[in-house]
Amino acid sequence: MAAVDVSAWVRGFAALVDEHATELTALDAAIGDADHGTNMRRGMTAAVAALDDSSSPADTMKQTALVLIRTIGGAGGALFGTFFLRFAGSIDSGSDMVDFARAFRTGLDGVIARGKAELGDKTMVDALAPAADALDREVAGGASAEVALDAAVAAAQGGRDATTPLVARKGRASYLGERSAGHQDPGATSAALLVRAARRALR
Ligand code: ADP
Ligand code: MG
């Protein structure tokens, strides 16, 4: 079975973040403090610079997590760092989608444990959780890696889009109360890019 090349995943996520940095910051300007694009770009650029292609998948993801946590100031960066750190602790050989789906779920659980957000709180969890569910469902059904990740991308993008009407209950956007409704969540937007990057990193 094909699997995700985690170095290519980190590089691809960095490229998508770079491409969408202005959009991510504009989304954060509407309901936060206008730094999500710059935060993520700074962190992912540093993560790419620290990549060592001779490392195991677990070491690659741990290194990425530590760079993100060290480099990104905001809550969003710390939470992505947590995702990668917990992913690193769970990935085994990284050689199949069963392994990937389990590690992705563990990463999500780390974000939830750290940020205490539930589904519908208008955060990155709203994109990551549907993606984890899609991966689990497709892998359990014996789908190919391509089909499983296509389903995860669609689920993440659906979750991202569904954040728009929601009232934020976690993070800076929650300070706006009802006024946070009508804006797409920046962290859910970057989380959907993370899943898209995984789809592109299939080897
Ligand atoms: P900051 O809010 O510190 O400026 P960023 O702008 O980089 O950090 O990231 C904001 C994003 O972080 C939000 O759009 C949201 O998706 C995510 N986020 C904030 N708080 C939480 C939380 N408690 N749990 C999950 N995600 C969160
Ligand atoms: Mg911000």
mmCIF file of C-alpha atoms and ligand atoms in Angstrom:
data_model
loop_
_atom_site.group_PDB
_atom_site.id
_atom_site.type_symbol
_atom_site.label_atom_id
_atom_site.label_comp_id
_atom_site.label_asym_id
_atom_site.label_seq_id
_atom_site.Cartn_x
_atom_site.Cartn_y
_atom_site.Cartn_z
ATOM 1 C CA MET A 1 0.000 0.000 0.000
ATOM 2 C CA ALA A 2 1.220 3.515 -0.770
ATOM 3 C CA ALA A 3 2.015 5.811 2.110
ATOM 4 C CA VAL A 4 2.677 9.438 2.852
ATOM 5 C CA ASP A 5 6.307 10.585 2.586
ATOM 6 C CA VAL A 6 6.459 12.777 5.703
ATOM 7 C CA SER A 7 9.362 14.957 4.487
ATOM 8 C CA ALA A 8 7.422 15.683 1.301
ATOM 9 C CA TRP A 9 4.385 16.373 3.502
ATOM 10 C CA VAL A 10 6.266 19.002 5.525
ATOM 11 C CA ARG A 11 7.677 20.582 2.355
ATOM 12 C CA GLY A 12 4.304 20.543 0.627
ATOM 13 C CA PHE A 13 2.531 22.040 3.641
ATOM 14 C CA ALA A 14 5.147 24.792 3.804
ATOM 15 C CA ALA A 15 4.605 25.525 0.101
ATOM 16 C CA LEU A 16 0.813 25.716 0.495
ATOM 17 C CA VAL A 17 1.134 27.895 3.602
ATOM 18 C CA ASP A 18 3.463 30.196 1.682
ATOM 19 C CA GLU A 19 1.030 30.372 -1.234
ATOM 20 C CA HIS A 20 -1.924 31.087 1.086
ATOM 21 C CA ALA A 21 -0.194 33.210 3.751
ATOM 22 C CA THR A 22 -1.929 36.443 2.716
ATOM 23 C CA GLU A 23 -5.322 34.737 2.774
ATOM 24 C CA LEU A 24 -4.635 33.144 6.178
ATOM 25 C CA THR A 25 -3.625 36.492 7.642
ATOM 26 C CA ALA A 26 -6.675 38.209 6.124
ATOM 27 C CA LEU A 27 -8.948 35.594 7.733
ATOM 28 C CA ASP A 28 -7.198 36.165 11.067
ATOM 29 C CA ALA A 29 -7.544 39.951 10.618
ATOM 30 C CA ALA A 30 -11.332 39.508 10.560
ATOM 31 C CA ILE A 31 -11.674 37.510 13.798
ATOM 32 C CA GLY A 32 -8.227 37.487 15.424
ATOM 33 C CA ASP A 33 -5.021 39.500 15.380
ATOM 34 C CA ALA A 34 -3.928 39.231 11.736
ATOM 35 C CA ASP A 35 -0.886 37.019 12.280
ATOM 36 C CA HIS A 36 -1.901 33.468 11.322
ATOM 37 C CA GLY A 37 -0.369 33.536 7.820
ATOM 38 C CA THR A 38 2.887 35.094 8.970
ATOM 39 C CA ASN A 39 3.053 32.791 12.001
ATOM 40 C CA MET A 40 2.570 29.658 9.926
ATOM 41 C CA ARG A 41 4.914 30.803 7.172
ATOM 42 C CA ARG A 42 7.690 31.586 9.656
ATOM 43 C CA GLY A 43 7.264 28.225 11.378
ATOM 44 C CA MET A 44 7.018 26.088 8.268
ATOM 45 C CA THR A 45 9.959 27.822 6.567
ATOM 46 C CA ALA A 46 12.068 27.011 9.635
ATOM 47 C CA ALA A 47 10.727 23.443 9.664
ATOM 48 C CA VAL A 48 11.757 22.897 6.038
ATOM 49 C CA ALA A 49 15.218 24.304 6.751
ATOM 50 C CA ALA A 50 15.597 21.762 9.580
ATOM 51 C CA LEU A 51 14.537 18.729 7.506
ATOM 52 C CA ASP A 52 16.984 15.879 7.304
ATOM 53 C CA ASP A 53 15.930 13.362 4.675
ATOM 54 C CA SER A 54 17.927 10.585 6.335
ATOM 55 C CA SER A 55 15.703 10.744 9.468
ATOM 56 C CA SER A 56 12.944 8.248 10.230
ATOM 57 C CA PRO A 57 9.327 9.444 9.826
ATOM 58 C CA ALA A 58 9.012 9.757 13.621
ATOM 59 C CA ASP A 59 12.200 11.821 13.942
ATOM 60 C CA THR A 60 11.211 14.026 11.004
ATOM 61 C CA MET A 61 7.855 14.814 12.569
ATOM 62 C CA LYS A 62 9.309 15.330 16.041
ATOM 63 C CA GLN A 63 11.913 17.731 14.685
ATOM 64 C CA THR A 64 9.194 19.596 12.761
ATOM 65 C CA ALA A 65 7.085 19.850 15.910
ATOM 66 C CA LEU A 66 9.917 21.217 18.007
ATOM 67 C CA VAL A 67 10.800 23.818 15.376
ATOM 68 C CA LEU A 68 7.157 24.934 15.142
ATOM 69 C CA ILE A 69 6.753 25.196 18.902
ATOM 70 C CA ARG A 70 9.994 27.156 19.161
ATOM 71 C CA THR A 71 9.413 29.429 16.159
ATOM 72 C CA ILE A 72 5.701 30.260 16.194
ATOM 73 C CA GLY A 73 4.419 32.545 18.914
ATOM 74 C CA GLY A 74 0.668 32.128 18.502
ATOM 75 C CA ALA A 75 -1.743 29.537 19.842
ATOM 76 C CA GLY A 76 -2.201 28.159 16.349
ATOM 77 C CA GLY A 77 1.485 27.316 15.980
ATOM 78 C CA ALA A 78 1.678 25.628 19.361
ATOM 79 C CA LEU A 79 -1.352 23.530 18.434
ATOM 80 C CA PHE A 80 0.105 22.504 15.057
ATOM 81 C CA GLY A 81 3.312 21.718 16.931
ATOM 82 C CA THR A 82 1.333 19.496 19.282
ATOM 83 C CA PHE A 83 -0.294 17.775 16.301
ATOM 84 C CA PHE A 84 3.122 16.940 14.803
ATOM 85 C CA LEU A 85 4.622 15.934 18.152
ATOM 86 C CA ARG A 86 1.833 13.482 18.943
ATOM 87 C CA PHE A 87 1.848 12.263 15.343
ATOM 88 C CA ALA A 88 5.578 11.576 15.750
ATOM 89 C CA GLY A 89 4.952 9.584 18.915
ATOM 90 C CA SER A 90 2.470 7.335 17.134
ATOM 91 C CA ILE A 91 3.853 6.814 13.606
ATOM 92 C CA ASP A 92 5.631 3.504 13.205
ATOM 93 C CA SER A 93 7.445 2.710 9.952
ATOM 94 C CA GLY A 94 5.169 5.098 8.086
ATOM 95 C CA SER A 95 4.864 2.469 5.399
ATOM 96 C CA ASP A 96 1.084 2.215 5.106
ATOM 97 C CA MET A 97 -2.147 4.126 5.574
ATOM 98 C CA VAL A 98 -3.159 2.157 8.676
ATOM 99 C CA ASP A 99 -0.103 3.609 10.388
ATOM 100 C CA PHE A 100 -0.759 7.092 8.966
ATOM 101 C CA ALA A 101 -4.437 7.154 9.975
ATOM 102 C CA ARG A 102 -3.598 6.083 13.535
ATOM 103 C CA ALA A 103 -0.887 8.738 13.865
ATOM 104 C CA PHE A 104 -3.190 11.402 12.399
ATOM 105 C CA ARG A 105 -5.853 10.494 14.979
ATOM 106 C CA THR A 106 -3.266 10.670 17.774
ATOM 107 C CA GLY A 107 -2.191 14.115 16.540
ATOM 108 C CA LEU A 108 -5.788 15.306 16.593
ATOM 109 C CA ASP A 109 -6.261 13.913 20.108
ATOM 110 C CA GLY A 110 -3.209 15.943 21.178
ATOM 111 C CA VAL A 111 -4.701 19.145 19.754
ATOM 112 C CA ILE A 112 -7.964 18.459 21.589
ATOM 113 C CA ALA A 113 -6.189 17.619 24.856
ATOM 114 C CA ARG A 114 -4.147 20.796 24.671
ATOM 115 C CA GLY A 115 -6.709 23.273 23.298
ATOM 116 C CA LYS A 116 -9.889 21.760 24.782
ATOM 117 C CA ALA A 117 -11.835 22.613 21.631
ATOM 118 C CA GLU A 118 -14.814 20.515 20.634
ATOM 119 C CA LEU A 119 -16.231 20.034 17.177
ATOM 120 C CA GLY A 120 -18.179 23.179 16.265
ATOM 121 C CA ASP A 121 -16.079 25.576 18.372
ATOM 122 C CA LYS A 122 -14.769 27.153 15.114
ATOM 123 C CA THR A 123 -11.161 26.003 15.325
ATOM 124 C CA MET A 124 -8.701 23.803 13.425
ATOM 125 C CA VAL A 125 -10.398 20.817 15.095
ATOM 126 C CA ASP A 126 -13.368 21.404 12.767
ATOM 127 C CA ALA A 127 -11.148 20.494 9.793
ATOM 128 C CA LEU A 128 -8.863 17.914 11.447
ATOM 129 C CA ALA A 129 -11.581 15.796 13.103
ATOM 130 C CA PRO A 130 -13.634 15.123 9.941
ATOM 131 C CA ALA A 131 -10.361 14.289 8.145
ATOM 132 C CA ALA A 132 -9.392 11.794 10.869
ATOM 133 C CA ASP A 133 -12.866 10.228 10.668
ATOM 134 C CA ALA A 134 -12.630 9.928 6.887
ATOM 135 C CA LEU A 135 -9.181 8.321 7.107
ATOM 136 C CA ASP A 136 -10.352 5.797 9.706
ATOM 137 C CA ARG A 137 -13.462 4.943 7.719
ATOM 138 C CA GLU A 138 -11.657 4.538 4.388
ATOM 139 C CA VAL A 139 -8.721 2.607 5.829
ATOM 140 C CA ALA A 140 -11.076 0.263 7.695
ATOM 141 C CA GLY A 141 -12.950 -0.285 4.429
ATOM 142 C CA GLY A 142 -9.753 -1.240 2.633
ATOM 143 C CA ALA A 143 -9.657 1.832 0.381
ATOM 144 C CA SER A 144 -6.478 2.720 -1.495
ATOM 145 C CA ALA A 145 -4.263 5.451 -0.038
ATOM 146 C CA GLU A 146 -5.383 7.785 -2.832
ATOM 147 C CA VAL A 147 -9.071 7.233 -2.088
ATOM 148 C CA ALA A 148 -8.538 7.535 1.674
ATOM 149 C CA LEU A 149 -6.665 10.817 1.357
ATOM 150 C CA ASP A 150 -9.084 12.218 -1.233
ATOM 151 C CA ALA A 151 -11.859 11.562 1.281
ATOM 152 C CA ALA A 152 -9.813 13.187 4.050
ATOM 153 C CA VAL A 153 -9.198 16.288 1.906
ATOM 154 C CA ALA A 154 -12.895 16.608 1.064
ATOM 155 C CA ALA A 155 -13.835 16.153 4.741
ATOM 156 C CA ALA A 156 -11.287 18.738 5.926
ATOM 157 C CA GLN A 157 -12.456 21.260 3.339
ATOM 158 C CA GLY A 158 -16.090 20.625 4.264
ATOM 159 C CA GLY A 159 -15.241 21.155 7.928
ATOM 160 C CA ARG A 160 -13.320 24.321 7.098
ATOM 161 C CA ASP A 161 -16.261 25.721 5.102
ATOM 162 C CA ALA A 162 -18.671 24.812 7.895
ATOM 163 C CA THR A 163 -16.783 27.069 10.326
ATOM 164 C CA THR A 164 -18.044 30.214 8.559
ATOM 165 C CA PRO A 165 -21.476 30.547 10.219
ATOM 166 C CA LEU A 166 -20.224 29.367 13.623
ATOM 167 C CA VAL A 167 -19.695 31.500 16.712
ATOM 168 C CA ALA A 168 -16.151 30.919 18.028
ATOM 169 C CA ARG A 169 -15.904 29.337 21.461
ATOM 170 C CA LYS A 170 -12.123 28.968 21.695
ATOM 171 C CA GLY A 171 -9.100 31.152 20.983
ATOM 172 C CA ARG A 172 -8.966 34.855 20.225
ATOM 173 C CA ALA A 173 -11.983 34.767 17.916
ATOM 174 C CA SER A 174 -14.149 33.797 20.911
ATOM 175 C CA TYR A 175 -13.576 37.302 22.350
ATOM 176 C CA LEU A 176 -15.786 38.595 19.510
ATOM 177 C CA GLY A 177 -18.731 36.440 20.543
ATOM 178 C CA GLU A 178 -21.553 36.600 17.972
ATOM 179 C CA ARG A 179 -19.486 38.907 15.761
ATOM 180 C CA SER A 180 -17.179 35.983 14.934
ATOM 181 C CA ALA A 181 -20.004 34.429 12.871
ATOM 182 C CA GLY A 182 -19.798 34.942 9.112
ATOM 183 C CA HIS A 183 -16.028 34.458 8.861
ATOM 184 C CA GLN A 184 -14.075 31.294 7.960
ATOM 185 C CA ASP A 185 -11.697 30.186 10.708
ATOM 186 C CA PRO A 186 -8.009 30.721 9.816
ATOM 187 C CA GLY A 187 -6.733 27.649 11.696
ATOM 188 C CA ALA A 188 -9.318 25.375 10.047
ATOM 189 C CA THR A 189 -8.154 26.829 6.724
ATOM 190 C CA SER A 190 -4.502 25.974 7.357
ATOM 191 C CA ALA A 191 -5.502 22.547 8.716
ATOM 192 C CA ALA A 192 -7.266 21.818 5.419
ATOM 193 C CA LEU A 193 -4.012 22.775 3.646
ATOM 194 C CA LEU A 194 -2.176 20.279 5.867
ATOM 195 C CA VAL A 195 -4.459 17.477 4.669
ATOM 196 C CA ARG A 196 -4.136 18.595 1.034
ATOM 197 C CA ALA A 197 -0.357 18.473 1.422
ATOM 198 C CA ALA A 198 -0.583 14.889 2.722
ATOM 199 C CA ARG A 199 -2.554 13.869 -0.372
ATOM 200 C CA ARG A 200 0.166 15.321 -2.582
ATOM 201 C CA ALA A 201 2.920 13.589 -0.583
ATOM 202 C CA LEU A 202 1.827 10.028 -1.415
ATOM 203 C CA ARG A 203 4.753 8.076 -2.728
HETATM 204 P P1 ADP B 1 -3.222 33.351 17.841
HETATM 205 O O1 ADP B 1 -4.695 33.119 18.055
HETATM 206 O O2 ADP B 1 -2.426 33.153 19.087
HETATM 207 O O3 ADP B 1 -2.958 34.651 17.150
HETATM 208 P P2 ADP B 1 -2.957 32.039 15.295
HETATM 209 O O4 ADP B 1 -3.561 33.278 14.732
HETATM 210 O O5 ADP B 1 -1.701 31.554 14.678
HETATM 211 O O6 ADP B 1 -2.731 32.171 16.857
HETATM 212 O O7 ADP B 1 -3.992 30.835 15.177
HETATM 213 C C1 ADP B 1 -5.369 31.015 15.345
HETATM 214 C C2 ADP B 1 -6.076 29.689 15.103
HETATM 215 O O8 ADP B 1 -5.745 28.770 16.130
HETATM 216 C C3 ADP B 1 -7.583 29.800 15.138
HETATM 217 O O9 ADP B 1 -8.105 30.160 13.874
HETATM 218 C C4 ADP B 1 -8.029 28.414 15.578
HETATM 219 O O10 ADP B 1 -8.249 27.564 14.461
HETATM 220 C C5 ADP B 1 -6.823 27.890 16.321
HETATM 221 N N1 ADP B 1 -7.101 27.804 17.744
HETATM 222 C C6 ADP B 1 -7.077 28.799 18.647
HETATM 223 N N2 ADP B 1 -7.374 28.335 19.883
HETATM 224 C C7 ADP B 1 -7.604 27.000 19.739
HETATM 225 C C8 ADP B 1 -7.967 25.936 20.641
HETATM 226 N N3 ADP B 1 -8.128 26.145 21.938
HETATM 227 N N4 ADP B 1 -8.087 24.684 20.131
HETATM 228 C C9 ADP B 1 -7.901 24.458 18.800
HETATM 229 N N5 ADP B 1 -7.575 25.409 17.915
HETATM 230 C C10 ADP B 1 -7.433 26.663 18.368
HETATM 231 MG MG MG B 2 -3.689 35.202 15.303
#
